[in-house]
Coordinates of C-alpha atoms in Angstrom, one line a residue:
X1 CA 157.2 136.4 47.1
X2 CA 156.3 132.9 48.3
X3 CA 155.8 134.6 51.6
X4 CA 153.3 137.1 50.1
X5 CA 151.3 134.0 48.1
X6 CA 150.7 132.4 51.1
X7 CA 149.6 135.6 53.2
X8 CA 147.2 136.2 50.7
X9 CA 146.3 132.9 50.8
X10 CA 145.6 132.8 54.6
X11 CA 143.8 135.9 53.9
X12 CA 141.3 134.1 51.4
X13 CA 141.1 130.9 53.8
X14 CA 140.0 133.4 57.2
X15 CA 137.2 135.4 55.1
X16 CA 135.9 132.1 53.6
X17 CA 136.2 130.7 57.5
X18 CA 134.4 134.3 58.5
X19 CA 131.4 133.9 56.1
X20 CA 130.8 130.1 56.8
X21 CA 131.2 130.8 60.5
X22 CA 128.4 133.9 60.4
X23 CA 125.9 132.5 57.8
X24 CA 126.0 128.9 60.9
X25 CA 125.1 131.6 63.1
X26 CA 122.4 133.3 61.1
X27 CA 120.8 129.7 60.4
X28 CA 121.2 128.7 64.1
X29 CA 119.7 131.7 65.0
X30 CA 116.8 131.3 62.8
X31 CA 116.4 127.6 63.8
X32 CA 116.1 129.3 67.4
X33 CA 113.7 131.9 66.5
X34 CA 111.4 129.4 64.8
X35 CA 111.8 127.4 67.8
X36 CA 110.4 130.1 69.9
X37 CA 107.9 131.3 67.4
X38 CA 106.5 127.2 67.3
X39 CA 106.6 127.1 71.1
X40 CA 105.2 130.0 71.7
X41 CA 102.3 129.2 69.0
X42 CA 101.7 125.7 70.8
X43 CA 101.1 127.7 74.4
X44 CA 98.7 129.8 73.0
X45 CA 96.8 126.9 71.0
X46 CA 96.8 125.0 74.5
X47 CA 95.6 127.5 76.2
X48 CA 92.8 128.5 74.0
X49 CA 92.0 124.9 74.0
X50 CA 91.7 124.6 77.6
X51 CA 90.1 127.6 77.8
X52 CA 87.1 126.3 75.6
X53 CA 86.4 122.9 77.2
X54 CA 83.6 122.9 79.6
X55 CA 84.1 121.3 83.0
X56 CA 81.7 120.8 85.6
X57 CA 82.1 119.6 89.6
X58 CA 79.9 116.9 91.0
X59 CA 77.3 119.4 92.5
X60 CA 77.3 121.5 89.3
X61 CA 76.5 117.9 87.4
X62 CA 73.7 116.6 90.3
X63 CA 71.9 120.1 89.5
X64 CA 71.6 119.8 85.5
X65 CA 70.6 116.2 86.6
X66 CA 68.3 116.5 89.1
X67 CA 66.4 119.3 87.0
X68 CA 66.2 116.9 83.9
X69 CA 65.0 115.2 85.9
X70 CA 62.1 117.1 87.9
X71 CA 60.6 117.9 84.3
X72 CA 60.7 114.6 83.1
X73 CA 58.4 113.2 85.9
X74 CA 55.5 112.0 84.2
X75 CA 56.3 112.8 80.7
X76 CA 59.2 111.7 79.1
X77 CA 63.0 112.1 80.0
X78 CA 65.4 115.2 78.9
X79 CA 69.2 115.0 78.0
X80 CA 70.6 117.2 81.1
X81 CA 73.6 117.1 78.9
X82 CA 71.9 119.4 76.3
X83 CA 71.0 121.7 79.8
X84 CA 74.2 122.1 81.0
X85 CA 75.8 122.6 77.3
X86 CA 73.7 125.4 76.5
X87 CA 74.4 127.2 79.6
X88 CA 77.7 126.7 78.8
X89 CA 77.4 128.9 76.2
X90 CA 75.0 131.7 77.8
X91 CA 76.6 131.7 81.0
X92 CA 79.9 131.7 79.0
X93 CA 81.0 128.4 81.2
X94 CA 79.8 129.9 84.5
X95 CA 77.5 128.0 86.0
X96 CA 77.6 129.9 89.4
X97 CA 75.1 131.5 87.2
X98 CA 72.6 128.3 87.2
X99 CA 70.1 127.7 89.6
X100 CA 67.2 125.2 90.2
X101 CA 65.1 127.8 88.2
X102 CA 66.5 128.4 85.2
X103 CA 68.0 125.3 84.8
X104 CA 64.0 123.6 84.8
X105 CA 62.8 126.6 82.5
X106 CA 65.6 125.3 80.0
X107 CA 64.2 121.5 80.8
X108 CA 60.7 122.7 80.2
X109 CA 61.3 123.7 76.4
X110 CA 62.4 120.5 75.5
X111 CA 59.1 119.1 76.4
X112 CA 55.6 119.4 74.3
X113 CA 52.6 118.4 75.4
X114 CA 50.3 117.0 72.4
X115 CA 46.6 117.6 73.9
X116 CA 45.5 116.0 70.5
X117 CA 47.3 112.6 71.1
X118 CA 45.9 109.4 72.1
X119 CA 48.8 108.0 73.7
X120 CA 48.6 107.7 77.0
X121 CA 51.8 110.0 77.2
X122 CA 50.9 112.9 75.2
X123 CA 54.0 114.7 75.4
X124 CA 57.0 115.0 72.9
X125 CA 60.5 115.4 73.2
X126 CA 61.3 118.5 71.5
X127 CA 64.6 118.5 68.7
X128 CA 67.5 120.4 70.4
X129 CA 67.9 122.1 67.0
X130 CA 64.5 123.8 68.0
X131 CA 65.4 124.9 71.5
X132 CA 68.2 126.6 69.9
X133 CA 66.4 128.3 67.3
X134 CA 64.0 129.0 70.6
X135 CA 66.6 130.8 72.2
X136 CA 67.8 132.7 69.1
X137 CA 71.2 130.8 69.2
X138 CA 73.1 132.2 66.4
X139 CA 75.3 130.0 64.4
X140 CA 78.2 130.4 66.2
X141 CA 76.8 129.7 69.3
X142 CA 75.0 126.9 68.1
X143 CA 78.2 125.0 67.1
X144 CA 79.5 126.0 70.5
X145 CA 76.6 124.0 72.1
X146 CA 77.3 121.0 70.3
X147 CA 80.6 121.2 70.6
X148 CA 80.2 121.6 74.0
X149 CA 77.5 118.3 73.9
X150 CA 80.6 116.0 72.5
X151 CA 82.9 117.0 75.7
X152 CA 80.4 116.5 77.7
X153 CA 80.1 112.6 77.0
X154 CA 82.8 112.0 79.0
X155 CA 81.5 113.5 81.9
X156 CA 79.5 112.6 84.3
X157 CA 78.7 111.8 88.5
X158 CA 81.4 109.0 87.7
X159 CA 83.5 110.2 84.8
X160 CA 85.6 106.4 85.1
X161 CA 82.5 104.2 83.9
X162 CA 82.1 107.0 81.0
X163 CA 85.3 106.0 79.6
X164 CA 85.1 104.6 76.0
X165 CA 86.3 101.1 75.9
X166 CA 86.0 100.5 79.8
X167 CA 85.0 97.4 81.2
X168 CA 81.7 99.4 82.2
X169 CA 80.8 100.9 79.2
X170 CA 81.5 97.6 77.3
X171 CA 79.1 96.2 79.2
X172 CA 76.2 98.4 78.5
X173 CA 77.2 98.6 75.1
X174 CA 77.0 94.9 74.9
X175 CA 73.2 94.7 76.3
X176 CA 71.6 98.2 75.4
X177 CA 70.5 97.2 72.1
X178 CA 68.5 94.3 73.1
X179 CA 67.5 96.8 76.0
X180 CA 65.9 99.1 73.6
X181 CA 64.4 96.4 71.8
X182 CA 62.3 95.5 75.1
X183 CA 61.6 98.8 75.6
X184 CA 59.9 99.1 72.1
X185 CA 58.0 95.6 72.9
X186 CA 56.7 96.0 76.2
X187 CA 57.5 99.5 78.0
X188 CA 60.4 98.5 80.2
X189 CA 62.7 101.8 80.1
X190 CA 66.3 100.7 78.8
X191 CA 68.1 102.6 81.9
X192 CA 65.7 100.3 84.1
X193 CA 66.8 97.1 82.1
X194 CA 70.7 97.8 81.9
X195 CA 70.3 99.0 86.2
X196 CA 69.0 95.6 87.1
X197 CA 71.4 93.6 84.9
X198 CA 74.3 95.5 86.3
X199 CA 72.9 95.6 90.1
X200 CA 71.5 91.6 89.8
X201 CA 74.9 90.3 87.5
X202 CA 77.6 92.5 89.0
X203 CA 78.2 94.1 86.0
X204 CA 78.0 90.4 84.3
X205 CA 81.4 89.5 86.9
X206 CA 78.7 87.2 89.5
X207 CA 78.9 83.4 90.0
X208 CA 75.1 83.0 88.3
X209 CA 75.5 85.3 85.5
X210 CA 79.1 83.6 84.7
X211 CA 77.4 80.1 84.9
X212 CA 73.9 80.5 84.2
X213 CA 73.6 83.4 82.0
X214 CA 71.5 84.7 84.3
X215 CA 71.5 87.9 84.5
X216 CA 68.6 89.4 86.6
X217 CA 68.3 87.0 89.2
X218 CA 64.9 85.4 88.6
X219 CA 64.3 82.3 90.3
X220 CA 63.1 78.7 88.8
X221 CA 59.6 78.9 90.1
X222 CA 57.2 76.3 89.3
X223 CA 56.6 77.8 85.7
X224 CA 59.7 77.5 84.1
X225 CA 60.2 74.8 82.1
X226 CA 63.7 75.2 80.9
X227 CA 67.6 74.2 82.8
X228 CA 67.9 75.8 86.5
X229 CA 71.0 76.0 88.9
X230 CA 70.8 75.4 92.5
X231 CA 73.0 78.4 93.9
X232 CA 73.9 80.6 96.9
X233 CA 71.9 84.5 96.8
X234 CA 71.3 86.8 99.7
X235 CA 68.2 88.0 100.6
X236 CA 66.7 90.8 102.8
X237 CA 69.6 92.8 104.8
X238 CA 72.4 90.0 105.7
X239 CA 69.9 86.5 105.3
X240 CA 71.9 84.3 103.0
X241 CA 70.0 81.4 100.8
X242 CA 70.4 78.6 98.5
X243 CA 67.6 78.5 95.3
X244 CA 66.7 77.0 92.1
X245 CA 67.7 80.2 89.3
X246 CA 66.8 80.0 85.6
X247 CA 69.9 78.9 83.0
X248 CA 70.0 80.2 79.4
X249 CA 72.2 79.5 76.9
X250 CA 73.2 83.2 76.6
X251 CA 72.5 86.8 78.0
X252 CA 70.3 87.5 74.6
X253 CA 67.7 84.5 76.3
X254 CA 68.6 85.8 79.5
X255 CA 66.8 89.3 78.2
X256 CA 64.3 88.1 76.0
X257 CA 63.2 86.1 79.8
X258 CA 63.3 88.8 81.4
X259 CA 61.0 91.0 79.7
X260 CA 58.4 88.1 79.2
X261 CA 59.0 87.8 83.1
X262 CA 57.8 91.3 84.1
X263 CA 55.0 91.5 81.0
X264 CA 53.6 88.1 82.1
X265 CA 53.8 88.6 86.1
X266 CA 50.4 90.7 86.7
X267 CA 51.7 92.4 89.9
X268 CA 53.9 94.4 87.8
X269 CA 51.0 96.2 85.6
X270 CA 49.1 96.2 88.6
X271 CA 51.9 98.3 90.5
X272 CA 52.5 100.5 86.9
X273 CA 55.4 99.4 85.7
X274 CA 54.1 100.1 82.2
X275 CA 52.5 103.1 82.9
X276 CA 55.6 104.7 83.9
X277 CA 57.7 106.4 81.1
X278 CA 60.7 108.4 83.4
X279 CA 62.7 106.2 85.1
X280 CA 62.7 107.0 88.8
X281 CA 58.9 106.2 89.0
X282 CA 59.8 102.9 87.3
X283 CA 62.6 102.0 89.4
X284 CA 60.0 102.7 92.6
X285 CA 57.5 100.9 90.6
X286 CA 59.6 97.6 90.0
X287 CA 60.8 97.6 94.1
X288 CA 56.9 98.0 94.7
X289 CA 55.9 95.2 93.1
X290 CA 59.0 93.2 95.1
X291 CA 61.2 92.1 92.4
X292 CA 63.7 92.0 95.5
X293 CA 64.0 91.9 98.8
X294 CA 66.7 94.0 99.2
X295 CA 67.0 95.6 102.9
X296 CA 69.5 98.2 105.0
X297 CA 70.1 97.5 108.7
X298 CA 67.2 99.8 109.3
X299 CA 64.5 97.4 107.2
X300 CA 64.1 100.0 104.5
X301 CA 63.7 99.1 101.0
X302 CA 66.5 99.9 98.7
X303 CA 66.1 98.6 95.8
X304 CA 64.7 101.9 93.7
X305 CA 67.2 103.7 95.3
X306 CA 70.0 101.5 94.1
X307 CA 68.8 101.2 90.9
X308 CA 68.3 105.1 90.5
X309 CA 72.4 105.2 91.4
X310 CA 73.3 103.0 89.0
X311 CA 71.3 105.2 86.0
X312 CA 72.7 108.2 87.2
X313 CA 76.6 107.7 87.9
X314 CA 76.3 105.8 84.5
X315 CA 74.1 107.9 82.2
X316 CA 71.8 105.3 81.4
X317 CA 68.4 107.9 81.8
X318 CA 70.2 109.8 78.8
X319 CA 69.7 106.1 76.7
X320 CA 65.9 106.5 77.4
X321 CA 65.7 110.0 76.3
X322 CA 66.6 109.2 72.9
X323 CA 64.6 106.7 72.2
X324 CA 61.8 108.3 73.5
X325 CA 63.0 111.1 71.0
X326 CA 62.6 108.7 68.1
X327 CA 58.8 108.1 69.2

């Protein structure tokens, strides 16, 4: 009998075991399956991800830029980041499908010439919003664009200096406002303002800038009547000399100085500088009216040319086009 009890018992105890044991493997096999399912559901979510992000190589990049600016000689200066979104979305991210062509008649809508103005730049930068509407975007397509817009400010000729939070863009960020601000007071493009403080200062890193506040280089001629510094600069190609340099107390005098400096200096309207409102003509404009001496081995002037570098690997035309769009 006793024998029999505990049988039965054993019995009881292995069918308990047998249920516990197969509903762990029913939950681990579910845990598993939605382990799979989640994975699998994350690959497809990156992918589409990737999939939608636009990327462009260098020479895809120098094309939208160098058609933005062709149409903006003379007139005012187009975003080629609003170019090279919206082909994004027509081309559906193939931009073998770009050319110098097209890429200028996209340029060209963004501009409108105002015959009735009397500005001595009668043109107007037209609202993306418009162009879109132009090209019978529909709404979908239109979000695309913009979406497209926001990756896109992260890229560039030299993606590094694009970074937020960089030591470059920290830099701009720190002088562009009072850049805009001379731009609004006496013509001098912002991308032509932040060039030369980043070309003359070293990106704010060089012994006058640290010292002096000086961040453009301008010498203590006869006129200024505030503190100077006696320091070491290079002129010409390899020539190396010691001159008197303007002190401020900060980089905002430093900038206020330097826009009186061009304004008051008559060789500087009488080369255009203020007639100029794209920034490659300024740049040429400035070195014209020899703000510097720089030199190659060969004797050429490169001063326009390095300015033009700067604005370009760092973006700084696409400051200009929106204040211009604010005019």
């Amino acid at each position: 009998m006793k024998r029999n009890i505990s049988t039965n018992e054993n019995r009881r105890n292995n069918t308990i075991y047998a249920r516990i044991k197969r509903k762990i493997t029913q939950m681990f096999k579910m845990v598993f399956l939605l382990f799979v399912i989640t994975c699998i559901a994350y690959a497809v979510m990156n992918y589409l991800s990737k999939n939608d992000y636009i990327n462009l190589n260098n020479s895809e990049i120098k094309l939208y830029i160098d058609s933005a600016d062709d149409v903006s000689k003379g007139k005012l200066q187009v975003n080629w980041k609003y170019l090279a979104a919206i082909d994004g979305v027509r081309y559906e991210k193939d931009f073998s499908k770009s050319n110098d062509k097209n890429v200028s008649e996209l340029g060209s809508m963004f501009l409108n010439e105002d015959s009735t103005s009397s500005k001595k730049n009668k043109y107007k930068l037209v609202n993306i919003e418009n162009v879109l509407n132009k090209l019978s975007f529909s709404n979908s397509q239109k979000e695309q664009t913009y979406k497209y817009i926001q990756q896109l400010e992260s890229i560039g000729l030299v993606n590094e200096n694009l970074k937020k939070d960089s030591t470059y863009r920290n830099f701009i960020d720190e002088i562009s406002p009072k850049a805009i601000e001379l731009y609004n007071k006496f013509g001098i493009l912002p991308s032509i303002t932040i060039s030369q403080a980043i070309l003359e200062s070293s990106w704010g890193k060089s012994e006058l800038s640290v010292k002096a506040n000086n961040l453009f280089g301008i010498k203590a001629d006869s006129s200024w009547k505030g503190k100077s510094v006696n320091m070491t600069t290079s002129e010409y190609y390899k020539d190396v000399i010691k001159d008197n340099f303007r002190s401020y107390e900060n980089k905002t005098d430093s900038l206020d100085d330097y826009g009186k400096f061009l304004s008051n200096n008559k060789r500087y309207k009488e080369h255009g500088v203020f007639n100029n409102s794209q920034y490659i003509e300024q740049a040429q404009s400035i070195e014209n009216a020899g703000y510097s001496t720089k030199q190659d081995k060969n004797g050429n002037n490169t001063y326009a040319d390095l300015l033009i570098d700067l604005i370009r690997e760092n973006d700084l035309q696409l400051i200009d086009s929106k204040v211009q769009s604010q005019k």
